[in-house]
mmCIF file of C-alpha atoms in Angstrom:
data_model
loop_
_atom_site.group_PDB
_atom_site.id
_atom_site.type_symbol
_atom_site.label_atom_id
_atom_site.label_comp_id
_atom_site.label_asym_id
_atom_site.label_seq_id
_atom_site.Cartn_x
_atom_site.Cartn_y
_atom_site.Cartn_z
ATOM 1 C CA MET E 22 77.043 2.788 -127.249
ATOM 2 C CA LEU E 23 80.750 3.573 -126.071
ATOM 3 C CA GLU E 24 84.098 2.583 -127.561
ATOM 4 C CA VAL E 25 87.388 3.411 -126.433
ATOM 5 C CA GLN E 26 90.230 2.894 -129.185
ATOM 6 C CA THR E 27 93.668 3.815 -129.992
ATOM 7 C CA VAL E 28 94.452 6.778 -132.268
ATOM 8 C CA ASP E 29 96.022 5.357 -136.006
ATOM 9 C CA GLU E 30 94.294 1.939 -133.858
ATOM 10 C CA GLU E 31 97.636 0.721 -132.603
ATOM 11 C CA ILE E 32 98.140 -1.728 -130.142
ATOM 12 C CA ALA E 33 101.713 -2.093 -128.987
ATOM 13 C CA PHE E 34 103.775 -0.009 -127.459
ATOM 14 C CA ASN E 35 106.878 0.459 -125.322
ATOM 15 C CA PRO E 36 106.527 1.834 -121.012
ATOM 16 C CA GLY E 37 107.039 5.673 -121.261
ATOM 17 C CA ASP E 38 105.369 6.125 -124.374
ATOM 18 C CA GLU E 39 101.743 8.599 -124.950
ATOM 19 C CA VAL E 40 99.192 6.866 -126.506
ATOM 20 C CA ARG E 41 96.575 9.000 -128.142
ATOM 21 C CA VAL E 42 92.827 7.246 -127.091
ATOM 22 C CA ARG E 43 89.966 8.463 -128.239
ATOM 23 C CA LEU E 44 86.351 7.984 -126.700
ATOM 24 C CA THR E 45 83.284 7.657 -128.713
ATOM 25 C CA TRP E 46 79.367 7.857 -126.953
ATOM 26 C CA ASP E 47 76.011 7.779 -127.449
ATOM 27 C CA LEU E 48 74.601 6.711 -124.924
ATOM 28 C CA PRO E 49 70.691 6.119 -124.368
ATOM 29 C CA ASN E 50 71.035 8.661 -121.454
ATOM 30 C CA THR E 51 73.396 11.663 -121.056
ATOM 31 C CA PRO E 52 75.884 9.882 -118.183
ATOM 32 C CA GLU E 53 77.084 12.297 -115.016
ATOM 33 C CA ARG E 54 80.743 10.909 -116.204
ATOM 34 C CA ILE E 55 83.079 9.185 -117.999
ATOM 35 C CA ASP E 56 85.750 7.039 -116.382
ATOM 36 C CA LEU E 57 88.309 6.677 -118.114
ATOM 37 C CA ASN E 58 90.836 3.846 -116.486
ATOM 38 C CA LEU E 59 94.190 2.452 -117.878
ATOM 39 C CA GLY E 60 95.370 -0.654 -116.099
ATOM 40 C CA TRP E 61 96.234 -4.341 -116.091
ATOM 41 C CA HIS E 62 95.199 -7.556 -115.229
ATOM 42 C CA THR E 63 96.833 -10.871 -115.246
ATOM 43 C CA ILE E 64 94.015 -14.313 -115.931
ATOM 44 C CA GLY E 65 95.603 -17.827 -115.612
ATOM 45 C CA LYS E 66 95.487 -21.211 -113.642
ATOM 46 C CA GLY E 67 95.438 -18.500 -110.585
ATOM 47 C CA ASP E 68 93.017 -15.624 -108.776
ATOM 48 C CA ARG E 69 93.064 -12.552 -110.758
ATOM 49 C CA ASP E 70 95.662 -9.799 -109.710
ATOM 50 C CA GLU E 71 94.983 -6.862 -111.530
ATOM 51 C CA SER E 72 95.237 -2.598 -110.935
ATOM 52 C CA VAL E 73 94.763 0.771 -112.074
ATOM 53 C CA SER E 74 97.792 2.974 -113.099
ATOM 54 C CA GLU E 75 95.408 5.767 -114.082
ATOM 55 C CA LYS E 76 92.411 7.161 -113.907
ATOM 56 C CA ILE E 77 91.056 9.894 -115.210
ATOM 57 C CA GLU E 78 87.549 11.891 -115.104
ATOM 58 C CA LEU E 79 85.509 13.229 -117.487
ATOM 59 C CA ASP E 80 82.738 15.248 -116.384
ATOM 60 C CA ASP E 81 79.928 17.205 -117.741
ATOM 61 C CA VAL E 82 79.747 14.969 -120.468
ATOM 62 C CA GLY E 83 77.023 15.381 -123.500
ATOM 63 C CA GLN E 84 74.703 11.903 -124.464
ATOM 64 C CA GLU E 85 76.850 11.705 -127.598
ATOM 65 C CA GLN E 86 80.231 13.079 -128.279
ATOM 66 C CA SER E 87 83.799 11.741 -129.456
ATOM 67 C CA ILE E 88 86.978 12.822 -128.056
ATOM 68 C CA GLU E 89 90.634 12.174 -127.576
ATOM 69 C CA LEU E 90 92.662 12.187 -124.986
ATOM 70 C CA ARG E 91 96.285 11.581 -124.311
ATOM 71 C CA ILE E 92 98.191 8.757 -121.539
ATOM 72 C CA THR E 93 101.349 8.216 -120.510
ATOM 73 C CA LEU E 94 101.862 4.498 -120.401
ATOM 74 C CA PRO E 95 104.563 3.365 -117.157
ATOM 75 C CA ASP E 96 107.476 1.765 -116.894
ATOM 76 C CA GLY E 97 105.785 -1.522 -116.134
ATOM 77 C CA PRO E 98 104.855 -4.320 -115.530
ATOM 78 C CA TYR E 99 105.747 -4.856 -119.254
ATOM 79 C CA SER E 100 102.336 -7.358 -121.298
ATOM 80 C CA PHE E 101 103.295 -10.858 -120.705
ATOM 81 C CA SER E 102 101.884 -14.826 -121.176
ATOM 82 C CA GLY E 103 103.003 -17.792 -120.362
ATOM 83 C CA GLN E 104 101.706 -20.682 -120.020
ATOM 84 C CA LEU E 105 100.688 -20.146 -116.087
ATOM 85 C CA ILE E 106 99.364 -16.475 -115.934
ATOM 86 C CA SER E 107 99.421 -13.893 -118.871
ATOM 87 C CA LEU E 108 99.358 -10.366 -117.493
ATOM 88 C CA ILE E 109 96.994 -7.862 -119.439
ATOM 89 C CA TRP E 110 97.512 -4.056 -120.344
ATOM 90 C CA SER E 111 94.031 -2.229 -120.985
ATOM 91 C CA LEU E 112 92.131 1.212 -121.248
ATOM 92 C CA GLN E 113 88.916 0.630 -120.230
ATOM 93 C CA ALA E 114 85.606 3.165 -120.536
ATOM 94 C CA VAL E 115 82.828 3.542 -118.016
ATOM 95 C CA ALA E 116 79.982 5.048 -117.870
ATOM 96 C CA ARG E 117 78.574 6.829 -115.062
ATOM 97 C CA PRO E 118 76.330 5.436 -112.825
ATOM 98 C CA SER E 119 74.692 3.584 -116.156
ATOM 99 C CA GLY E 120 77.825 1.306 -115.609
ATOM 100 C CA GLU E 121 77.931 0.724 -119.554
ATOM 101 C CA THR E 122 81.607 -0.739 -120.161
ATOM 102 C CA ALA E 123 84.585 -0.553 -123.305
ATOM 103 C CA THR E 124 87.050 -2.260 -123.175
ATOM 104 C CA HIS E 125 90.650 -2.060 -125.605
ATOM 105 C CA GLU E 126 94.004 -4.474 -124.931
ATOM 106 C CA ILE E 127 96.446 -2.981 -125.392
ATOM 107 C CA VAL E 128 101.233 -4.118 -125.548
ATOM 108 C CA VAL E 129 102.880 -2.312 -123.102
ATOM 109 C CA ALA E 130 106.968 -3.686 -123.734
ATOM 110 C CA PRO E 131 110.196 -2.987 -125.048
ATOM 111 C CA GLY E 132 109.958 -3.028 -128.517
ATOM 112 C CA LYS E 133 106.365 -2.766 -128.163
ATOM 113 C CA MET E 134 106.807 -6.878 -127.951
ATOM 114 C CA GLU E 135 104.640 -8.955 -125.690
ATOM 115 C CA VAL E 136 107.136 -10.823 -123.205
ATOM 116 C CA GLN E 137 107.043 -14.223 -123.906
ATOM 117 C CA LEU E 138 108.022 -16.609 -120.704
ATOM 118 C CA THR E 139 108.754 -19.718 -121.628
ATOM 119 C CA GLU E 140 109.222 -23.531 -119.856
ATOM 120 C CA VAL E 141 112.257 -23.545 -118.206
ATOM 121 C CA GLU E 142 114.247 -27.125 -118.425
ATOM 122 C CA GLU E 143 114.458 -28.940 -115.043
ATOM 123 C CA MET B 11 98.701 -23.337 -124.899
ATOM 124 C CA ARG B 12 99.177 -19.092 -123.165
ATOM 125 C CA ALA B 13 97.141 -18.849 -119.971
ATOM 126 C CA LYS B 14 95.012 -15.845 -122.554
ATOM 127 C CA GLU B 15 93.984 -18.657 -124.696
ATOM 128 C CA ASN B 16 93.466 -21.332 -121.782
ATOM 129 C CA PRO B 17 89.561 -22.375 -121.965
ATOM 130 C CA PHE B 18 90.275 -22.935 -118.325
ATOM 131 C CA ALA B 19 91.462 -19.822 -117.204
ATOM 132 C CA VAL B 20 89.668 -19.066 -113.457
ATOM 133 C CA HIS B 21 88.225 -16.230 -115.189
ATOM 134 C CA ARG B 22 86.584 -17.885 -117.301
ATOM 135 C CA VAL B 23 85.297 -21.200 -114.901
ATOM 136 C CA SER B 24 84.331 -18.399 -112.729
ATOM 137 C CA GLN B 25 81.831 -17.539 -115.049
ATOM 138 C CA PHE B 26 79.260 -21.300 -114.384
ATOM 139 C CA ARG B 27 76.671 -20.192 -111.785
ATOM 140 C CA TYR B 28 74.200 -21.659 -110.156
ATOM 141 C CA GLN B 29 70.849 -21.104 -112.826
ATOM 142 C CA TRP B 30 68.405 -21.490 -110.301
ATOM 143 C CA SER B 31 65.477 -20.170 -111.102
ATOM 144 C CA GLU B 32 63.470 -17.229 -109.595
ATOM 145 C CA ALA B 33 61.483 -19.481 -108.616
ATOM 146 C CA LYS B 34 64.077 -21.451 -107.117
ATOM 147 C CA TRP B 35 64.975 -18.546 -105.492
ATOM 148 C CA CYS B 36 62.376 -17.356 -103.371
ATOM 149 C CA SER B 37 61.745 -20.621 -102.301
ATOM 150 C CA ALA B 38 65.561 -20.482 -100.919
ATOM 151 C CA ILE B 39 65.484 -17.517 -99.791
ATOM 152 C CA MET B 40 62.262 -18.206 -97.988
ATOM 153 C CA GLN B 41 63.735 -21.194 -95.859
ATOM 154 C CA LEU B 42 66.728 -19.349 -94.796
ATOM 155 C CA GLU B 43 64.249 -16.081 -93.765
ATOM 156 C CA SER B 44 62.506 -19.972 -91.834
ATOM 157 C CA ILE B 45 65.648 -19.737 -90.016
ATOM 158 C CA SER B 46 66.286 -15.903 -89.368
ATOM 159 C CA TYR B 47 69.151 -16.045 -91.688
ATOM 160 C CA GLN B 48 71.019 -18.564 -89.735
ATOM 161 C CA GLY B 49 71.696 -21.751 -92.453
ATOM 162 C CA ALA B 50 74.892 -23.447 -93.879
ATOM 163 C CA ILE B 51 75.829 -24.325 -97.335
ATOM 164 C CA VAL B 52 77.735 -27.617 -96.835
ATOM 165 C CA GLY B 53 79.317 -29.838 -98.910
ATOM 166 C CA PRO B 54 82.560 -31.469 -100.016
ATOM 167 C CA HIS B 55 85.283 -29.633 -101.750
ATOM 168 C CA GLY B 56 85.723 -27.812 -105.234
ATOM 169 C CA CYS B 57 81.470 -28.543 -105.274
ATOM 170 C CA GLY B 58 80.556 -25.095 -105.920
ATOM 171 C CA LYS B 59 79.795 -23.887 -102.234
ATOM 172 C CA THR B 60 81.683 -20.612 -102.470
ATOM 173 C CA THR B 61 79.817 -19.929 -106.318
ATOM 174 C CA LEU B 62 75.941 -20.343 -104.610
ATOM 175 C CA LEU B 63 77.736 -18.153 -101.424
ATOM 176 C CA GLU B 64 78.712 -15.728 -104.020
ATOM 177 C CA ASP B 65 75.532 -15.418 -105.868
ATOM 178 C CA LEU B 66 73.325 -15.401 -102.513
ATOM 179 C CA ILE B 67 75.039 -11.948 -101.984
ATOM 180 C CA VAL B 68 74.406 -10.868 -105.007
ATOM 181 C CA ARG B 69 70.666 -12.242 -104.410
ATOM 182 C CA LEU B 70 71.123 -10.881 -100.781
ATOM 183 C CA ARG B 71 72.027 -6.855 -101.808
ATOM 184 C CA SER B 72 69.590 -6.916 -104.525
ATOM 185 C CA ARG B 73 66.959 -7.357 -102.350
ATOM 186 C CA GLY B 74 68.140 -4.310 -100.513
ATOM 187 C CA GLN B 75 69.993 -6.179 -97.670
ATOM 188 C CA GLN B 76 73.051 -5.491 -96.110
ATOM 189 C CA THR B 77 76.650 -8.427 -96.218
ATOM 190 C CA PHE B 78 79.426 -8.523 -94.670
ATOM 191 C CA SER B 79 81.430 -11.344 -95.733
ATOM 192 C CA PHE B 80 84.641 -12.793 -95.307
ATOM 193 C CA GLN B 81 86.333 -15.815 -97.216
ATOM 194 C CA LEU B 82 88.692 -18.327 -95.323
ATOM 195 C CA HIS B 83 91.534 -19.896 -96.913
ATOM 196 C CA THR B 84 92.650 -23.364 -95.789
ATOM 197 C CA GLY B 85 95.258 -23.452 -92.804
ATOM 198 C CA GLU B 86 93.260 -20.066 -91.740
ATOM 199 C CA ARG B 87 92.407 -21.394 -88.457
ATOM 200 C CA ARG B 88 91.324 -18.037 -86.890
ATOM 201 C CA LEU B 89 89.391 -14.636 -88.084
ATOM 202 C CA PRO B 90 91.867 -11.892 -88.575
ATOM 203 C CA LEU B 91 91.268 -9.304 -85.328
ATOM 204 C CA ALA B 92 89.919 -7.024 -87.051
ATOM 205 C CA VAL B 93 87.483 -9.154 -89.179
ATOM 206 C CA GLU B 94 86.467 -10.468 -86.432
ATOM 207 C CA SER B 95 85.714 -7.506 -84.512
ATOM 208 C CA GLN B 96 83.615 -6.317 -87.843
ATOM 209 C CA PHE B 97 81.381 -9.683 -87.316
ATOM 210 C CA THR B 98 80.726 -9.253 -84.272
ATOM 211 C CA ASN B 99 79.600 -5.465 -84.153
ATOM 212 C CA LEU B 100 77.043 -5.319 -87.615
ATOM 213 C CA PRO B 101 73.971 -3.585 -87.532
ATOM 214 C CA PRO B 102 71.748 -5.914 -86.170
ATOM 215 C CA LYS B 103 70.274 -6.796 -89.407
ATOM 216 C CA THR B 104 73.515 -7.264 -91.903
ATOM 217 C CA ILE B 105 73.945 -10.866 -92.874
ATOM 218 C CA ALA B 106 77.386 -12.045 -92.161
ATOM 219 C CA LEU B 107 78.294 -14.435 -94.277
ATOM 220 C CA LEU B 108 81.586 -16.720 -93.646
ATOM 221 C CA ASP B 109 82.717 -19.170 -96.565
ATOM 222 C CA GLY B 110 85.315 -21.332 -95.165
ATOM 223 C CA ALA B 111 83.875 -21.298 -91.650
ATOM 224 C CA GLU B 112 85.531 -25.174 -91.466
ATOM 225 C CA GLN B 113 88.671 -23.864 -91.108
ATOM 226 C CA LEU B 114 88.111 -22.138 -87.635
ATOM 227 C CA SER B 115 89.424 -23.976 -84.907
ATOM 228 C CA SER B 116 86.896 -25.582 -82.510
ATOM 229 C CA TRP B 117 87.603 -23.416 -80.097
ATOM 230 C CA ARG B 118 87.458 -19.638 -82.152
ATOM 231 C CA TRP B 119 84.116 -21.511 -84.218
ATOM 232 C CA ARG B 120 82.945 -22.075 -80.572
ATOM 233 C CA GLN B 121 83.029 -18.389 -79.977
ATOM 234 C CA LEU B 122 82.136 -16.902 -83.250
ATOM 235 C CA ALA B 123 78.927 -19.105 -83.294
ATOM 236 C CA ASN B 124 77.892 -18.777 -79.342
ATOM 237 C CA TYR B 125 78.256 -14.985 -79.990
ATOM 238 C CA PHE B 126 75.535 -15.361 -83.609
ATOM 239 C CA ARG B 127 73.469 -18.199 -81.909
ATOM 240 C CA ARG B 128 72.749 -15.401 -78.510
ATOM 241 C CA SER B 129 72.406 -12.549 -80.783
ATOM 242 C CA GLY B 130 69.965 -14.215 -83.409
ATOM 243 C CA ARG B 131 71.919 -12.305 -85.835
ATOM 244 C CA PRO B 132 72.154 -13.938 -89.200
ATOM 245 C CA PHE B 133 74.691 -15.467 -89.864
ATOM 246 C CA ILE B 134 75.785 -17.918 -93.083
ATOM 247 C CA VAL B 135 78.257 -19.879 -93.616
ATOM 248 C CA THR B 136 79.930 -22.820 -95.563
ATOM 249 C CA LEU B 137 81.221 -26.204 -94.223
ATOM 250 C CA HIS B 138 82.475 -29.501 -96.077
ATOM 251 C CA GLN B 139 80.875 -31.154 -93.489
ATOM 252 C CA ALA B 140 76.836 -31.046 -91.438
ATOM 253 C CA GLY B 141 76.923 -30.811 -87.656
ATOM 254 C CA ARG B 142 78.727 -27.581 -87.010
ATOM 255 C CA TRP B 143 75.634 -24.768 -87.960
ATOM 256 C CA PRO B 144 72.343 -26.167 -89.046
ATOM 257 C CA ILE B 145 71.857 -26.398 -92.746
ATOM 258 C CA TRP B 146 70.362 -24.500 -95.381
ATOM 259 C CA PHE B 147 71.872 -26.031 -98.301
ATOM 260 C CA GLN B 148 73.366 -29.355 -99.544
ATOM 261 C CA CYS B 149 75.950 -29.200 -102.400
ATOM 262 C CA LYS B 150 76.626 -32.219 -104.380
ATOM 263 C CA SER B 151 79.117 -32.630 -106.451
ATOM 264 C CA ASP B 152 78.366 -34.388 -109.775
ATOM 265 C CA LEU B 153 80.042 -36.197 -113.035
ATOM 266 C CA ALA B 154 77.509 -34.481 -115.683
ATOM 267 C CA ILE B 155 77.978 -31.169 -113.965
ATOM 268 C CA LEU B 156 82.091 -31.196 -114.948
ATOM 269 C CA ASN B 157 80.749 -32.639 -118.173
ATOM 270 C CA GLN B 158 78.480 -29.505 -118.924
ATOM 271 C CA MET B 159 80.868 -27.467 -118.450
ATOM 272 C CA VAL B 160 84.128 -28.589 -119.918
ATOM 273 C CA ASP B 161 81.465 -28.979 -122.338
ATOM 274 C CA GLU B 162 80.465 -25.164 -122.485
ATOM 275 C CA LEU B 163 84.907 -23.759 -121.863
ATOM 276 C CA LEU B 164 85.784 -26.244 -125.197
ATOM 277 C CA GLN B 165 82.904 -25.333 -127.172
ATOM 278 C CA GLY B 166 83.538 -29.083 -128.791
ATOM 279 C CA ALA B 167 87.380 -27.711 -130.248
ATOM 280 C CA VAL B 168 88.711 -30.698 -128.004
ATOM 281 C CA ALA B 169 85.934 -33.936 -129.245
ATOM 282 C CA ASP B 170 85.021 -36.101 -126.766
ATOM 283 C CA CYS B 171 85.869 -34.974 -123.412
ATOM 284 C CA ASP B 172 83.432 -37.009 -121.493
ATOM 285 C CA GLU B 173 86.404 -40.423 -121.231
ATOM 286 C CA THR B 174 88.867 -37.760 -119.384
ATOM 287 C CA ASN B 175 86.196 -36.548 -117.361
ATOM 288 C CA ARG B 176 85.342 -39.662 -116.165
ATOM 289 C CA HIS B 177 89.114 -40.043 -114.910
ATOM 290 C CA LEU B 178 89.644 -36.300 -113.891
ATOM 291 C CA TYR B 179 86.370 -36.808 -111.410
ATOM 292 C CA ALA B 180 87.518 -40.363 -110.542
ATOM 293 C CA LYS B 181 90.961 -39.141 -109.769
ATOM 294 C CA HIS B 182 90.392 -35.798 -107.514
ATOM 295 C CA GLN B 183 87.567 -37.300 -105.924
ATOM 296 C CA GLY B 184 84.405 -35.662 -106.879
ATOM 297 C CA ASN B 185 86.329 -32.010 -106.337
ATOM 298 C CA ILE B 186 85.423 -30.405 -109.390
ATOM 299 C CA ARG B 187 87.445 -28.040 -109.413
ATOM 300 C CA ASP B 188 91.093 -29.445 -109.157
ATOM 301 C CA ALA B 189 89.714 -31.821 -112.039
ATOM 302 C CA LEU B 190 88.585 -28.599 -113.998
ATOM 303 C CA ARG B 191 92.443 -26.999 -112.662
ATOM 304 C CA GLU B 192 94.095 -30.353 -114.091
ATOM 305 C CA TRP B 193 91.933 -28.850 -117.523
ATOM 306 C CA TYR B 194 93.792 -26.181 -117.463
ATOM 307 C CA ASP B 195 98.051 -28.046 -117.149
ATOM 308 C CA LEU B 196 96.733 -30.024 -119.761
ATOM 309 C CA MET B 197 95.887 -27.335 -122.029
ATOM 310 C CA ALA B 198 98.323 -25.652 -121.213
ATOM 311 C CA LYS B 199 100.784 -28.381 -122.157
ATOM 312 C CA SER B 200 101.955 -29.129 -125.507
ATOM 313 C CA PRO B 201 99.319 -31.409 -127.858
ATOM 314 C CA THR B 202 102.323 -34.037 -127.387
ATOM 315 C CA ALA B 203 101.769 -34.214 -123.612
ATOM 316 C CA LEU B 204 97.785 -34.252 -123.977
ATOM 317 C CA THR B 205 97.676 -36.969 -126.784
ATOM 318 C CA GLU B 206 99.648 -39.174 -124.242
ATOM 319 C CA HIS B 207 97.471 -38.223 -121.239
ATOM 320 C CA ALA B 208 94.258 -38.967 -123.294
ATOM 321 C CA SER B 209 96.201 -42.619 -123.968
ATOM 322 C CA GLU B 210 97.317 -42.410 -120.271
ATOM 323 C CA VAL B 211 93.050 -42.461 -120.003
ATOM 324 C CA ALA B 212 92.293 -44.645 -122.939
ATOM 325 C CA THR B 213 94.535 -47.337 -121.055
ATOM 326 C CA LEU B 214 93.412 -46.802 -117.478
ATOM 327 C CA ASN B 215 90.416 -47.706 -119.421
ATOM 328 C CA ASN B 216 90.902 -50.894 -121.502
ATOM 329 C CA ARG B 217 90.250 -48.461 -124.840
ATOM 330 C CA ARG B 218 91.704 -48.669 -127.555
ATOM 331 C CA ARG B 219 90.985 -44.734 -129.055
ATOM 332 C CA LEU B 220 92.058 -42.094 -127.491
ATOM 333 C CA SER B 221 89.516 -39.428 -125.943
ATOM 334 C CA ILE B 222 91.758 -36.444 -126.831
ATOM 335 C CA ILE B 223 92.409 -35.834 -130.564
ATOM 336 C CA THR B 224 91.535 -32.678 -132.060
ATOM 337 C CA MET B 225 94.153 -31.227 -129.282
ATOM 338 C CA SER B 226 96.389 -30.244 -131.444
ATOM 339 C CA GLU B 227 94.237 -28.766 -134.174
ATOM 340 C CA THR B 228 93.572 -26.039 -130.786
ATOM 341 C CA ALA B 229 96.707 -25.468 -129.826
#
């Protein structure tokens, strides 16, 4: 089991906010390390675009553990959603070398509200 | 419908892979070996050549074989110089794979093909038409594949898609990728537009019923 969550189960944040992240794992084998990635990706009609904004590598971890980390969110890009494309921020934990992954989606946008793209009338 | 909810978003469509059995893969790779890994996946636009090539790369790597692959997009008539240099300087047993080889100009293709012919090094390509390179596998488009993909992507959210599939398959001349892209647009549009489309399809087929009747519930 590998889990990544935000403390207090908050899912929406302002750019620049500090996020408290809780990582919990109980794996069959002791991992060499756990990576925590903060990043965004797009989904929609076109090919996926993605970027990792911050990566934290946790070495010397135990087989079973729960730790809390703090990450400061960048200024952008904002989470947005339209008919053709959505941009999604997420926290992703990856156990190495097993590759087991856990993901937690968050919203990063002013007012803690995902930007809604609307159709422009021609 | 928002992109992240659209069942036809690229990340969902690209989860469909070739459902070959272990025996089929073994046989296919043995056939590749018999032609010294010099073969082409041939087929029309949007029938799954790239998907098969990607699956093949995974298979080859799982067997411990080294690969180097590159994809040419529409209108790219030559390889970037650095890539061309890599293709012709690979370790002898590394398998070179080129997706979209038909994009290369005749001159560029001849140069590359001659290099691999002369050296006998492994080179696998995708092509729209036979003739440039020995055929390893011929992909065929099939309405049944589109029906199956749409069924699985929609999970019953839209009733009776077969009519729409038939219409889109014919409209895009068997190009399943483009048919799925149009499905994306249909889902992205308002329920009204979907109903209109369904109506258009029904009219085209001289039928009275709508082929999409539950979209408003899912939008």
